[in-house]
Tab-separated table of C-alpha atoms in Angstrom:
chain	number	residue	atom	x	y	z
C	236	UNK	CA	11.684	-68.381	-34.550
C	237	UNK	CA	11.249	-64.559	-34.881
C	238	UNK	CA	7.585	-64.355	-33.876
C	239	UNK	CA	8.358	-66.574	-31.129
C	240	UNK	CA	11.229	-64.460	-29.892
C	241	UNK	CA	9.272	-61.417	-30.454
C	242	UNK	CA	6.275	-62.573	-28.478
C	243	UNK	CA	8.583	-63.637	-25.670
C	244	UNK	CA	10.373	-60.068	-25.758
C	245	UNK	CA	6.737	-58.372	-25.751
C	246	UNK	CA	5.602	-60.470	-22.979
C	247	UNK	CA	8.737	-59.835	-20.938
C	248	UNK	CA	8.652	-56.087	-21.538
C	249	UNK	CA	4.751	-55.837	-20.692
C	250	UNK	CA	5.616	-57.625	-17.386
C	251	UNK	CA	8.350	-55.334	-16.542
C	252	UNK	CA	6.300	-52.515	-17.600
C	253	UNK	CA	3.486	-53.611	-15.378
C	254	UNK	CA	5.757	-54.478	-12.473
C	255	UNK	CA	7.373	-50.871	-12.698
C	256	UNK	CA	3.988	-49.338	-12.824
C	257	UNK	CA	2.761	-51.475	-9.559
C	258	UNK	CA	6.252	-50.433	-7.950
C	259	UNK	CA	5.827	-46.587	-9.005
C	260	UNK	CA	2.307	-46.693	-7.964
C	261	UNK	CA	3.394	-48.262	-4.480
C	262	UNK	CA	6.272	-45.606	-4.229
C	263	UNK	CA	4.004	-42.845	-4.916
C	264	UNK	CA	1.339	-44.132	-2.150
C	265	UNK	CA	4.512	-44.376	0.274
C	266	UNK	CA	5.718	-40.786	-0.622
C	267	UNK	CA	2.407	-39.409	-0.370
C	268	UNK	CA	1.919	-41.286	2.945
C	269	UNK	CA	5.166	-39.851	4.337
C	270	UNK	CA	3.905	-36.251	3.621
C	271	UNK	CA	1.632	-36.187	6.582
C	272	UNK	CA	1.131	-32.382	6.547
C	273	UNK	CA	0.302	-29.876	4.007
C	274	UNK	CA	0.398	-26.342	4.332
C	275	UNK	CA	-1.228	-23.906	2.068
C	276	UNK	CA	-1.233	-20.146	2.524
C	277	UNK	CA	-4.274	-18.564	1.116
C	278	UNK	CA	-3.817	-14.747	1.204
C	279	UNK	CA	-6.267	-12.454	2.727
C	280	UNK	CA	-8.241	-10.217	0.373
C	281	UNK	CA	-6.487	-7.354	1.749
C	282	UNK	CA	-3.145	-8.698	0.330
C	283	UNK	CA	-4.381	-8.055	-2.958
C	284	UNK	CA	-3.720	-4.315	-2.873
C	285	UNK	CA	-0.003	-5.517	-1.954
C	286	UNK	CA	-0.201	-7.767	-5.136
C	287	UNK	CA	-1.393	-4.881	-7.330
C	288	UNK	CA	1.419	-2.642	-6.080
C	289	UNK	CA	3.809	-5.194	-7.026
C	290	UNK	CA	2.317	-6.011	-10.219
C	291	UNK	CA	2.115	-2.515	-11.279
C	292	UNK	CA	6.150	-1.731	-10.125
C	293	UNK	CA	7.101	-4.742	-12.201
C	294	UNK	CA	4.959	-4.170	-15.356
C	295	UNK	CA	5.681	-0.604	-15.508
C	296	UNK	CA	9.345	-0.869	-15.083
C	297	UNK	CA	10.661	0.980	-18.317
C	298	UNK	CA	8.535	4.003	-17.277
C	299	UNK	CA	9.430	7.216	-15.037
C	300	UNK	CA	9.818	5.774	-11.709
C	301	UNK	CA	7.699	8.663	-10.307
C	302	UNK	CA	4.638	7.550	-12.995
C	303	UNK	CA	5.151	3.867	-11.625
C	304	UNK	CA	4.942	4.623	-7.983
C	305	UNK	CA	2.027	6.948	-8.509
C	306	UNK	CA	0.352	4.435	-10.614
C	307	UNK	CA	0.852	1.846	-7.834
C	308	UNK	CA	-0.501	4.038	-5.145
C	309	UNK	CA	-3.736	5.093	-6.860
C	310	UNK	CA	-4.502	1.608	-8.179
C	311	UNK	CA	-3.921	0.395	-4.731
C	312	UNK	CA	-5.981	3.134	-3.091
C	313	UNK	CA	-8.906	2.507	-5.306
C	314	UNK	CA	-8.429	-1.317	-4.569
C	315	UNK	CA	-8.563	-0.656	-0.743
C	316	UNK	CA	-11.582	1.486	-1.053
C	317	UNK	CA	-13.744	-1.249	-3.072
C	318	UNK	CA	-12.448	-3.825	-0.784
C	319	UNK	CA	-13.260	-1.862	2.469
C	320	UNK	CA	-16.518	-0.416	1.391
C	321	UNK	CA	-18.076	-1.867	-1.757
C	322	UNK	CA	-16.683	-5.381	-2.810
C	323	UNK	CA	-18.894	-6.686	-5.290
C	324	UNK	CA	-18.727	-10.626	-4.860
C	325	UNK	CA	-20.808	-11.155	-7.993
C	326	UNK	CA	-18.739	-8.716	-10.254
C	327	UNK	CA	-18.115	-10.114	-13.744
C	328	UNK	CA	-15.391	-7.367	-14.213
C	329	UNK	CA	-11.983	-7.044	-12.710
C	330	UNK	CA	-11.528	-5.168	-9.337
C	331	UNK	CA	-8.923	-2.751	-10.738
C	332	UNK	CA	-8.269	-2.217	-14.442
C	333	UNK	CA	-4.773	-0.212	-15.365
C	334	UNK	CA	-4.280	1.097	-18.719
C	335	UNK	CA	-0.969	2.703	-19.744
C	336	UNK	CA	-0.921	4.541	-22.994
C	337	UNK	CA	2.386	6.600	-23.975
C	338	UNK	CA	0.495	9.684	-23.204
C	339	UNK	CA	-1.847	8.787	-20.149
C	340	UNK	CA	-2.342	6.434	-17.417
C	341	UNK	CA	-5.909	5.260	-16.689
C	342	UNK	CA	-7.171	3.388	-13.803
C	343	UNK	CA	-10.687	2.037	-13.210
C	344	UNK	CA	-12.476	0.221	-10.673
C	345	UNK	CA	-15.909	-0.833	-10.049
C	346	UNK	CA	-17.401	-0.344	-6.337
C	347	UNK	CA	-20.672	-1.591	-5.047
C	348	UNK	CA	-20.692	0.393	-1.895
C	349	UNK	CA	-24.430	1.166	-2.083
C	350	UNK	CA	-26.202	4.131	-3.364
C	351	UNK	CA	-26.064	6.420	-0.230
C	352	UNK	CA	-22.187	5.633	0.039
C	353	UNK	CA	-21.736	5.943	-3.602
C	354	UNK	CA	-23.400	9.650	-3.923
C	355	UNK	CA	-21.064	10.603	-1.001
C	356	UNK	CA	-18.331	9.549	-2.752
C	357	UNK	CA	-19.467	11.422	-5.989
C	358	UNK	CA	-19.636	14.532	-3.971
C	359	UNK	CA	-16.199	14.168	-2.791
C	360	UNK	CA	-14.824	13.430	-6.215
C	361	UNK	CA	-16.718	16.719	-7.507
C	362	UNK	CA	-15.238	18.677	-4.612
C	363	UNK	CA	-11.556	17.640	-5.583
C	364	UNK	CA	-12.370	18.207	-9.113
C	365	UNK	CA	-13.623	21.873	-8.457
C	366	UNK	CA	-10.685	22.736	-6.191
C	367	UNK	CA	-7.926	24.368	-7.645
C	368	UNK	CA	-4.998	23.123	-5.259
C	369	UNK	CA	-5.569	19.356	-4.514
C	370	UNK	CA	-2.470	19.545	-2.246
C	371	UNK	CA	-4.235	22.209	-0.066
C	372	UNK	CA	-7.386	20.362	-0.040
C	373	UNK	CA	-5.543	17.240	1.171
C	374	UNK	CA	-3.643	19.212	4.055
C	375	UNK	CA	-7.093	20.323	5.237
C	376	UNK	CA	-8.770	16.925	5.003
C	377	UNK	CA	-5.742	15.560	7.090
C	378	UNK	CA	-6.248	18.340	9.608
C	379	UNK	CA	-9.591	17.499	10.110
C	380	UNK	CA	-8.669	13.875	10.481
C	381	UNK	CA	-6.615	14.615	13.280
C	382	UNK	CA	-9.151	16.808	14.995
C	383	UNK	CA	-12.370	14.574	14.447
C	384	UNK	CA	-10.974	10.940	13.582
C	385	UNK	CA	-13.608	9.370	11.450
C	386	UNK	CA	-12.467	6.088	9.830
C	387	UNK	CA	-14.240	5.058	6.585
C	388	UNK	CA	-16.063	8.619	6.459
C	389	UNK	CA	-13.115	10.783	5.741
C	390	UNK	CA	-12.210	9.548	2.352
C	391	UNK	CA	-9.072	10.729	2.628
C	392	UNK	CA	-7.646	8.125	-0.071
C	393	UNK	CA	-9.586	10.154	-2.881
C	394	UNK	CA	-7.889	13.228	-1.929
C	395	UNK	CA	-4.525	11.653	-1.686
C	396	UNK	CA	-5.070	10.308	-5.403
C	397	UNK	CA	-5.367	13.750	-6.583
C	398	UNK	CA	-2.714	15.562	-4.548
C	399	UNK	CA	0.033	12.761	-4.197
C	400	UNK	CA	-0.612	10.868	-7.122
C	401	UNK	CA	-1.470	13.461	-9.732
C	402	UNK	CA	-4.384	11.949	-11.075
C	403	UNK	CA	-7.873	13.346	-11.937
C	404	UNK	CA	-11.038	11.525	-10.820
C	405	UNK	CA	-14.441	10.925	-12.221
C	406	UNK	CA	-17.182	8.656	-10.977
C	407	UNK	CA	-20.490	7.483	-12.244
C	408	UNK	CA	-23.166	5.623	-10.473
C	409	UNK	CA	-25.145	3.100	-12.638
C	410	UNK	CA	-26.603	-0.322	-12.294
C	411	UNK	CA	-26.099	-0.592	-8.741
C	412	UNK	CA	-22.495	0.044	-9.110
C	413	UNK	CA	-19.944	3.066	-8.566
C	414	UNK	CA	-17.441	3.400	-11.443
C	415	UNK	CA	-14.302	5.419	-10.553
C	416	UNK	CA	-11.713	6.273	-13.101
C	417	UNK	CA	-8.597	7.923	-12.266
C	418	UNK	CA	-6.695	9.428	-15.202
C	419	UNK	CA	-3.115	11.064	-15.233
C	420	UNK	CA	-1.621	12.595	-18.417
C	421	UNK	CA	1.976	11.671	-19.038
C	422	UNK	CA	4.326	14.476	-20.601
K	101	UNK	CA	19.119	0.517	18.937
K	102	UNK	CA	15.323	-0.174	19.678
K	103	UNK	CA	13.166	-2.116	17.137
K	104	UNK	CA	9.841	-1.979	16.480
K	105	UNK	CA	8.002	-4.411	13.854
K	106	UNK	CA	4.204	-3.625	12.908
K	107	UNK	CA	3.096	-5.852	10.006
K	108	UNK	CA	5.669	-4.768	6.987
K	109	UNK	CA	6.865	-1.769	8.904
K	110	UNK	CA	9.834	-1.301	10.745
K	111	UNK	CA	11.035	1.450	13.336
K	112	UNK	CA	14.449	1.588	14.469
K	113	UNK	CA	15.216	4.056	17.436
K	114	UNK	CA	18.615	5.139	17.679
K	115	UNK	CA	20.700	7.652	19.266
K	116	UNK	CA	23.086	9.961	17.176
K	117	UNK	CA	24.918	12.607	19.293
K	118	UNK	CA	22.405	14.739	21.058
K	119	UNK	CA	19.547	13.646	18.932
K	120	UNK	CA	17.169	10.421	18.956
K	121	UNK	CA	16.337	9.145	15.493
K	122	UNK	CA	13.755	7.047	14.386
K	123	UNK	CA	13.989	5.492	10.806
K	124	UNK	CA	10.797	4.312	9.174
K	125	UNK	CA	11.407	1.515	6.554
K	126	UNK	CA	9.238	-0.776	4.657
K	127	UNK	CA	5.376	-0.270	4.262
K	128	UNK	CA	2.357	0.823	6.173
K	129	UNK	CA	-0.662	-0.686	4.431
K	130	UNK	CA	-2.914	-2.169	6.739
K	131	UNK	CA	-6.528	-1.323	6.104
K	132	UNK	CA	-6.914	0.256	9.627
K	133	UNK	CA	-3.128	0.674	10.997
K	134	UNK	CA	-4.300	2.826	14.097
K	135	UNK	CA	-5.080	-0.307	16.456
K	136	UNK	CA	-1.362	-1.633	15.708
K	137	UNK	CA	0.549	1.545	15.025
K	138	UNK	CA	-0.935	3.893	17.594
K	139	UNK	CA	0.275	1.634	20.870
K	140	UNK	CA	3.802	1.954	19.385
K	141	UNK	CA	3.793	5.323	18.729
K	142	UNK	CA	2.309	6.309	21.977
K	143	UNK	CA	5.199	4.382	23.638
K	144	UNK	CA	7.710	6.216	21.475
K	145	UNK	CA	6.212	9.726	22.683
K	146	UNK	CA	7.059	8.523	26.128
K	147	UNK	CA	10.696	7.500	25.116
K	148	UNK	CA	11.262	10.715	23.040
K	149	UNK	CA	9.907	13.265	25.578
K	150	UNK	CA	12.396	16.065	26.202
K	151	UNK	CA	14.646	14.998	23.206
K	152	UNK	CA	15.825	16.700	20.110
K	153	UNK	CA	14.140	14.026	17.352
K	154	UNK	CA	14.665	13.131	13.923
K	155	UNK	CA	11.907	11.210	12.061
K	156	UNK	CA	13.227	9.870	8.993
K	157	UNK	CA	10.909	8.438	6.688
K	158	UNK	CA	12.911	8.462	3.652
K	159	UNK	CA	13.325	4.637	3.497
K	160	UNK	CA	9.658	4.349	3.655
K	161	UNK	CA	8.438	2.455	0.584
K	162	UNK	CA	4.595	3.213	0.977
K	163	UNK	CA	2.018	4.182	3.288
K	164	UNK	CA	-1.738	4.303	2.493
K	165	UNK	CA	-3.876	7.127	3.082
K	166	UNK	CA	-5.417	5.288	6.556
K	167	UNK	CA	-1.980	5.579	7.894
K	168	UNK	CA	-1.603	9.450	7.911
K	169	UNK	CA	-4.176	9.894	10.745
K	170	UNK	CA	-2.169	7.987	13.340
K	171	UNK	CA	1.089	9.353	12.061
K	172	UNK	CA	-0.103	13.046	12.597
K	173	UNK	CA	-1.517	12.383	15.779
K	174	UNK	CA	1.687	10.871	16.741
K	175	UNK	CA	3.451	13.990	15.445
K	176	UNK	CA	1.100	16.346	17.436
K	177	UNK	CA	1.790	14.481	20.633
K	178	UNK	CA	5.371	14.203	20.225
K	179	UNK	CA	5.675	17.906	19.476
K	180	UNK	CA	3.984	18.835	22.865
K	181	UNK	CA	6.844	16.890	24.949
K	182	UNK	CA	9.839	16.727	22.499
K	183	UNK	CA	12.347	19.904	22.207
K	184	UNK	CA	12.374	19.874	18.539
K	185	UNK	CA	10.974	17.395	15.911
K	186	UNK	CA	12.566	17.253	12.404
K	187	UNK	CA	10.494	15.349	10.009
K	188	UNK	CA	12.875	13.966	7.091
K	189	UNK	CA	11.486	12.683	3.672
K	190	UNK	CA	12.865	11.752	0.091
K	191	UNK	CA	12.518	15.350	-1.460
K	192	UNK	CA	13.360	13.745	-5.072
K	193	UNK	CA	10.833	11.075	-4.795
K	194	UNK	CA	7.340	12.565	-6.060
K	195	UNK	CA	5.176	10.341	-3.574
K	196	UNK	CA	6.840	11.162	-0.518
K	197	UNK	CA	7.419	15.056	-1.727
K	198	UNK	CA	3.453	15.461	-2.123
K	199	UNK	CA	2.524	13.475	0.948
K	200	UNK	CA	4.924	15.517	3.222
K	201	UNK	CA	4.093	18.953	1.713
K	202	UNK	CA	0.604	18.210	3.060
K	203	UNK	CA	2.138	17.291	6.194
K	204	UNK	CA	4.186	20.525	6.547
K	205	UNK	CA	1.277	22.708	5.989
K	206	UNK	CA	-0.581	20.858	8.895
K	207	UNK	CA	2.744	21.071	10.999
K	208	UNK	CA	2.890	24.804	10.725
K	209	UNK	CA	0.995	25.157	13.842
K	210	UNK	CA	3.498	23.253	16.028
K	211	UNK	CA	6.623	25.491	16.401
K	212	UNK	CA	9.121	22.790	17.275
K	213	UNK	CA	8.494	20.817	14.231
K	214	UNK	CA	10.290	21.128	10.951
K	215	UNK	CA	9.553	19.194	7.918
K	216	UNK	CA	12.499	18.765	5.413
K	217	UNK	CA	13.043	17.273	2.073
K	218	UNK	CA	16.240	15.452	1.682
K	219	UNK	CA	17.937	14.601	-1.902
K	220	UNK	CA	18.940	11.126	-1.113
K	221	UNK	CA	18.399	7.939	1.336
K	222	UNK	CA	20.062	8.385	4.823
K	223	UNK	CA	22.713	6.023	5.509
K	224	UNK	CA	22.685	3.049	7.823
């Protein structure tokens, strides 16, 4: 008797399960059928810069606000430069790497802007490194930008990184890529 | 009050006594802000001609390097038609302080423009 009852129960359960499965399957199809329009926003590449700033401000929330904002600004400027002039679609490494240690912030980016552009950037970085007052140099570049606007040529972002962000800049051209490292000591 | 929205940037033009005030808030981060920003700023130059003007940047959260040239061009054009222009920023916020220090150096040649660091955000 017991096996017979058990068998009946198992059979009923299995039918219920299979019926339920079919019912659920139908519901799912109907539900999916009702969702006639699907919306998906894929952000532009440029919006990455906004995401970088936002991520830095969140991840560095325990740091001094000035350091936090300067880091967001510098990471954003370096990413902007790489996206505008030298995005490497085959890159195996991140667009921007931000490393924060107790005494230092280091931001590194890789830029595949081509050799001529890369050497022009290296000249700019050397000019900034050898100038004793990055703020005065930045003002000079802004003034020139008003008199002779040359978007994309002025490289104002690098002058800004030094003058406003308070970061030093170094660059290296190797294997067809320009590596730029911005560093700020923390006191 | 007149409002202009350009991407994430909001400009609000309001009269306060004898002064005309333009509040800048939000962010300017377009790769090339000039095509969207300059037409609005040119309209503002016309609106503000002959006025005592306050340009308040203290609520601006971010501006990229590409935005400075259109802003400075606006300031130059405004200085040519306005009676007086006061550029106000957050002196206690490092990025604003350093940015507007450079603006002050450039603006020295426009005698009716002053660039002033404030210690807190202006009231709404």
